[in-house]
mmCIF file of C-alpha atoms in Angstrom:
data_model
loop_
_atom_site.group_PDB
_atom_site.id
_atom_site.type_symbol
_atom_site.label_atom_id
_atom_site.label_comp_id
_atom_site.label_asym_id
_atom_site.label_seq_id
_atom_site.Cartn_x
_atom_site.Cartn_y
_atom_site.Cartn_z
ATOM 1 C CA UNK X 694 74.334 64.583 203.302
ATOM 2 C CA UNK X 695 76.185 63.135 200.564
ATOM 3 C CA UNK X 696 74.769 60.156 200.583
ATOM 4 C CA UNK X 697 71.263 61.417 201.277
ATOM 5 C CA UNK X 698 71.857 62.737 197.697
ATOM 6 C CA UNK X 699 73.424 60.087 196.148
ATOM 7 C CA UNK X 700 70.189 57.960 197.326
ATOM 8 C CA UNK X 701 67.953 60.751 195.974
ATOM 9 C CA UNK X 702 69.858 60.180 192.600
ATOM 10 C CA UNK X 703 69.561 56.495 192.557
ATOM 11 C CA UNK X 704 66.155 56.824 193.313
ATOM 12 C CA UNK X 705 65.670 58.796 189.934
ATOM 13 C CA UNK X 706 67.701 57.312 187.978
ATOM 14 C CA UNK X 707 65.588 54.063 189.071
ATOM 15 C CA UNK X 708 62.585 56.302 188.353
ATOM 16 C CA UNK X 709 63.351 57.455 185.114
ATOM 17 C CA UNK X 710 64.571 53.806 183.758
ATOM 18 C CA UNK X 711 60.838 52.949 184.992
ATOM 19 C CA UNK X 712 59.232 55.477 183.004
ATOM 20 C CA UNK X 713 61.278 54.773 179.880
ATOM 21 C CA UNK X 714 60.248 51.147 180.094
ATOM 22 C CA UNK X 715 57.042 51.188 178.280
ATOM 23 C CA UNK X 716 59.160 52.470 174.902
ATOM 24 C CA UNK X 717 61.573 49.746 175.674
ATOM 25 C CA UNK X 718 59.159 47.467 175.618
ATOM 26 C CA UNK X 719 57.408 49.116 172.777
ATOM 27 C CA UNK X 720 61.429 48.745 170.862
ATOM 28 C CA UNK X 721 62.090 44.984 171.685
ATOM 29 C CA UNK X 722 57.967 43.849 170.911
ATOM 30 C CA UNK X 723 59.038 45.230 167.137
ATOM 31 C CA UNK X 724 62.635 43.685 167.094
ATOM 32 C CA UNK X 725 61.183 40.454 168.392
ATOM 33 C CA UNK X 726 57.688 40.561 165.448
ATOM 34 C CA UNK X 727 60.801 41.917 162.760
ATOM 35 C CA UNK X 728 62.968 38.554 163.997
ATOM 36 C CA UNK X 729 59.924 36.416 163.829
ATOM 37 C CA UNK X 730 58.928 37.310 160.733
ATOM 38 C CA UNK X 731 62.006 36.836 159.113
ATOM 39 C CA UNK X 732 61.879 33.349 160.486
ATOM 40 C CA UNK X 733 58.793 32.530 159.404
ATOM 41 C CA UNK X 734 58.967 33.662 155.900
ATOM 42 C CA UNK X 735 62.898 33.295 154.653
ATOM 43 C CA UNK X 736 62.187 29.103 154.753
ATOM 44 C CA UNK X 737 58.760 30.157 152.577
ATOM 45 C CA UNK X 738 61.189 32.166 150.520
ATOM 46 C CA UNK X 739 63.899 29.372 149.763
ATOM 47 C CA UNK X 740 61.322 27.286 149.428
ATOM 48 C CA UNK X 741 59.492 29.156 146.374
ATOM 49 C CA UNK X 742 63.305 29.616 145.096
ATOM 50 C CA UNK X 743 63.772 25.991 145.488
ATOM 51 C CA UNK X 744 60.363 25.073 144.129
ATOM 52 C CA UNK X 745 61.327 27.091 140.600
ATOM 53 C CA UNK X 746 64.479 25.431 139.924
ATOM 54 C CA UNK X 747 62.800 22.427 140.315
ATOM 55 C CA UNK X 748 60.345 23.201 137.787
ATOM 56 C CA UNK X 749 62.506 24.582 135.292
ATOM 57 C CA UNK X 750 64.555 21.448 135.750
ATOM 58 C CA UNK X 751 61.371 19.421 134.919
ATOM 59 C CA UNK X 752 59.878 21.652 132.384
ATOM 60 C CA UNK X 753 63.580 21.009 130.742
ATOM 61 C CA UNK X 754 63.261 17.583 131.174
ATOM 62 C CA UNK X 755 59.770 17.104 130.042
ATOM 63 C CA UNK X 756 59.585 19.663 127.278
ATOM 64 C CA UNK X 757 62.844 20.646 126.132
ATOM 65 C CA UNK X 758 64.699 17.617 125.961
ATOM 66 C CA UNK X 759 62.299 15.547 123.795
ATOM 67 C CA UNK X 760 62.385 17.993 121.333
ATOM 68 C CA UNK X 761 66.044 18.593 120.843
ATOM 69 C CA UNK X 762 65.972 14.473 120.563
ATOM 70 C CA UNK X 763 63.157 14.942 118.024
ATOM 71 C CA UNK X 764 64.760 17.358 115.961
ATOM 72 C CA UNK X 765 68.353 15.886 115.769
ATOM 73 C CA UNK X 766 66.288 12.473 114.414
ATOM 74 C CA UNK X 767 64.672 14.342 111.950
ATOM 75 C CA UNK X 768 67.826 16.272 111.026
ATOM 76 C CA UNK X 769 69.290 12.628 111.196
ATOM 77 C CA UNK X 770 66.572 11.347 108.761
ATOM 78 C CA UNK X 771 66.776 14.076 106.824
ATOM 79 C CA UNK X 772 70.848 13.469 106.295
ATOM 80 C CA UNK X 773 70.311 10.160 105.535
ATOM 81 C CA UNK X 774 67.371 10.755 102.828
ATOM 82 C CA UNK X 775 69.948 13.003 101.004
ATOM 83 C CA UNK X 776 72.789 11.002 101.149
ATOM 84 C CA UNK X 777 71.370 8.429 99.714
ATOM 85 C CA UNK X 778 70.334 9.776 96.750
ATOM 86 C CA UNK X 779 73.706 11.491 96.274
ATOM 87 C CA UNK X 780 75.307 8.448 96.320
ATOM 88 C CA UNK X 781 72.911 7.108 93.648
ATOM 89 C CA UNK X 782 73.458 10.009 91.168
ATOM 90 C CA UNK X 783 76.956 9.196 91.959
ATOM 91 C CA UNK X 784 76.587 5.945 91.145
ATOM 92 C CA UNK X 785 75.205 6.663 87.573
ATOM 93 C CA UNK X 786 77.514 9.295 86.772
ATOM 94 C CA UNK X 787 80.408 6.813 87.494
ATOM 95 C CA UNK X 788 79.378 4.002 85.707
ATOM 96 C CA UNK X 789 77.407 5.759 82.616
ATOM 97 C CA UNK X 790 79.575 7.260 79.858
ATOM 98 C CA UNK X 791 78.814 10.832 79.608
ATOM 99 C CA UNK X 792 77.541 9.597 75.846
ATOM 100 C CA UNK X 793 74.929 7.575 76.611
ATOM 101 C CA UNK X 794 73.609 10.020 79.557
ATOM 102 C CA UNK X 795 72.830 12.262 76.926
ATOM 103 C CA UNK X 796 71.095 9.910 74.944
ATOM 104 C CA UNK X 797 67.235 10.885 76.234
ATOM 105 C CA UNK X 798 66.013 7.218 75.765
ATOM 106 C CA UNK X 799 68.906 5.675 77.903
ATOM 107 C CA UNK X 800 68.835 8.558 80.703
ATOM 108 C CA UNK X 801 64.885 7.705 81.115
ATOM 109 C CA UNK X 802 65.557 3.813 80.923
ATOM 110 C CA UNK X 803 68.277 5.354 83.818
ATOM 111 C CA UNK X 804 65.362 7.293 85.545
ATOM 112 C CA UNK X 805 62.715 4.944 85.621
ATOM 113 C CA UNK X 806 65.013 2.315 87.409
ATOM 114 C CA UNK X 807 66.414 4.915 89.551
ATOM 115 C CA UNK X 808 62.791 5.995 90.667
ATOM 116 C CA UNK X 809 61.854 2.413 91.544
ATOM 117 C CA UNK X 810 64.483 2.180 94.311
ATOM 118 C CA UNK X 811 64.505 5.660 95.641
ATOM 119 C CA UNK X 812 61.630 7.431 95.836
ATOM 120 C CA UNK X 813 60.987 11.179 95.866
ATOM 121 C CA UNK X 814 62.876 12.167 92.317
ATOM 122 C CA UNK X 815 60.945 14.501 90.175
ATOM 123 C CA UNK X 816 63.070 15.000 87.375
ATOM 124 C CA UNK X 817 67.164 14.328 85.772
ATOM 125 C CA UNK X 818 69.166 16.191 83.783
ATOM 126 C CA UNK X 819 72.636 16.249 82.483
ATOM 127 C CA UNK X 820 74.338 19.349 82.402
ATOM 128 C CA UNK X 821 77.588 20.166 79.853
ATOM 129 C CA UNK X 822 80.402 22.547 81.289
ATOM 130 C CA UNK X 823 78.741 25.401 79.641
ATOM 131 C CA UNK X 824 76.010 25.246 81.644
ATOM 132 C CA UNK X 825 73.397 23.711 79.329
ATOM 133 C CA UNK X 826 70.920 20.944 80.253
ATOM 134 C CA UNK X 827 71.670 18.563 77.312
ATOM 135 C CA UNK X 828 69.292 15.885 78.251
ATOM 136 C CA UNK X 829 66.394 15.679 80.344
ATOM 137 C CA UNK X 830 64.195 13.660 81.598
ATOM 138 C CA UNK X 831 60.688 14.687 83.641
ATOM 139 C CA UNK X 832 57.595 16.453 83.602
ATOM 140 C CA UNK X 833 58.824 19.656 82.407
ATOM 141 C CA UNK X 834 60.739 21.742 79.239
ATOM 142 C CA UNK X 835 63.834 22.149 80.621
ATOM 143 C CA UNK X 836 66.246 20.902 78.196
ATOM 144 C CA UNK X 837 68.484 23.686 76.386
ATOM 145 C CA UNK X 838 68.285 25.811 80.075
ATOM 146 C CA UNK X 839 71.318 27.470 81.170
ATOM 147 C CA UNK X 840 72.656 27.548 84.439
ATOM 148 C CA UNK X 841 75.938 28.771 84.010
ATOM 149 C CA UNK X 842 75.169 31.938 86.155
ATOM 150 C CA UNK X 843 73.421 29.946 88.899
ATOM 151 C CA UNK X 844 74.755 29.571 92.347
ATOM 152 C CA UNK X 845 74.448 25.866 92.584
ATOM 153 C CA UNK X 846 76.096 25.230 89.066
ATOM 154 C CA UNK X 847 79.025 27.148 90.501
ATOM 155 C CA UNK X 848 79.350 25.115 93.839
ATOM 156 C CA UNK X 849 78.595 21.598 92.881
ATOM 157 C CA UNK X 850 81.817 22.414 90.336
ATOM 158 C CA UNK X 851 83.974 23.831 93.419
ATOM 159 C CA UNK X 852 82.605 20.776 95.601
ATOM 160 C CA UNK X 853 81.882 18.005 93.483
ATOM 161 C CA UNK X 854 78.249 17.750 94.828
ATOM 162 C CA UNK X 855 75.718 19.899 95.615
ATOM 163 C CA UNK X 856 72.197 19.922 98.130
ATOM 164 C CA UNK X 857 70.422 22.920 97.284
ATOM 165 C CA UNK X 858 67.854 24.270 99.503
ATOM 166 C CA UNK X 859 64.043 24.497 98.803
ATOM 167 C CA UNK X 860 63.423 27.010 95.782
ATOM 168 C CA UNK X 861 60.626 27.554 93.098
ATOM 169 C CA UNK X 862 63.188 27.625 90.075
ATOM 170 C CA UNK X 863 61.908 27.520 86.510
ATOM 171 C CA UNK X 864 59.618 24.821 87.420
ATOM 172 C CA UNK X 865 57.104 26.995 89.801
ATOM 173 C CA UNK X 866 56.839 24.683 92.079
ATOM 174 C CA UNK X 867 58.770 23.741 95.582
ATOM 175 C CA UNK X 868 61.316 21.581 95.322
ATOM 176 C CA UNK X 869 65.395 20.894 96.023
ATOM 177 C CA UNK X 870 67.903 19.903 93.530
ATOM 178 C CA UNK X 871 70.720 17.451 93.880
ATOM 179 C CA UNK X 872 73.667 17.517 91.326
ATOM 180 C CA UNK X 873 77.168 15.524 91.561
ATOM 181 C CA UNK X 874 80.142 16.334 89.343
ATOM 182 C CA UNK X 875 81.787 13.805 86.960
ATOM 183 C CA UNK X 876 85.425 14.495 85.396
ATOM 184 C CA UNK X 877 85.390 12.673 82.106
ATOM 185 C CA UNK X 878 89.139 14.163 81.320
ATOM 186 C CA UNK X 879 91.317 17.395 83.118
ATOM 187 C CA UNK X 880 88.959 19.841 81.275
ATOM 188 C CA UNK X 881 85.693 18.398 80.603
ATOM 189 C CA UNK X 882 83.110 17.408 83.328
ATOM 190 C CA UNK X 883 79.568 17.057 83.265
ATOM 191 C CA UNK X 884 77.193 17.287 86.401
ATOM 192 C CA UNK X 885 74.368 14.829 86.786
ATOM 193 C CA UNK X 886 71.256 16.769 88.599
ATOM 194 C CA UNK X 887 67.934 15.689 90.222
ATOM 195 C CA UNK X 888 64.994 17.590 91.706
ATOM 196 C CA UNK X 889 63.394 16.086 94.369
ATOM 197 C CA UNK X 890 59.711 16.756 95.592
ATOM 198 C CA UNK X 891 59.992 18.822 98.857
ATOM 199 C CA UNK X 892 56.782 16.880 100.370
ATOM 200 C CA UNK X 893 59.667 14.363 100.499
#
């Protein structure tokens, strides 16, 4: 009898595992499409991950990188314009006495050479210790100004030279100064400035 029964419950068990099959089925079809399309589209997914990099590394490479090269020539250039004419102020406030820079007819005799072999000056001045422009030479009235209060007149003192950056000024107009500081004894100095065209 007891095993009459236990074949009876083997016999259900067997049928209810058969009747439960269909959701099975039903469980492992959606495991197996979940799996499968996982497979399918992770690879599409590194891919389009893979596929950005890359372009970012090109649009670096085609875009980016010429420009930084571009700008640090220009900047380059740039140095190298002003430098130049810093040395040649320099030059002329070394070997001219302070005497005959403030003689108008010398300091344009000065100019004119000075213009032939660097281009891009506007105007020259020489400036006392008081701030006053004693001499000047250029296209506008500038002589008897007074930049004692001005920013620049302060630093190229501190410095010794001075690069100022693109400003209207009394002259209206765009431009940039350049001014170098001579010592002509332990208290008097003079600073030799130059405004040069901003096209430049």
């Amino acid at each position: 009898m007891k095993f009459f029964e236990k074949n009876i419950d083997s016999q259900d068990q067997e049928f209810n595992y058969s009747k439960d099959s269909p959701a099975r089925y039903k469980k492992l079809f959606r495991i197996s499409a979940i799996l499968m399309t996982i497979v399918a589209v992770a690879p599409l997914v590194i891919l389009v991950i893979v596929n950005i990099y890359q372009y970012q590394k090109a649009f670096k490479a085609d875009i980016i990188y010429p420009l930084t090269n571009q700008t640090l020539n220009t900047r380059n250039s740039l140095s190298s314009f002003i430098e130049e004419r810093i040395n040649a102020l320099k030059f002329i406030a070394k070997e001219k006495k302070f005497e005959s820079l403030s003689d108008e007819k010398q300091l344009f005799r000065l100019f004119s050479n000075l213009r032939e072999s660097f281009d891009g000056f506007i105007d020259i001045g020489v400036i006392d210790k008081n701030g006053f422009q004693i001499s000047y030479v250029g296209p506008y009235e500038l002589k008897g100004k007074n930049y004692y209060n001005q920013k620049w007149f302060n630093e190229t003192i501190i410095r010794g030279e001075f690069c100022s950056d693109i400003f209207m000024g009394y002259r209206g107009i765009p431009h940039f100064n350049l001014a170098v500081t001579t010592h002509i004894s332990d208290n008097e100095f003079f600073i030799l400035r130059a405004s040069v065209n901003s096209e430049k």
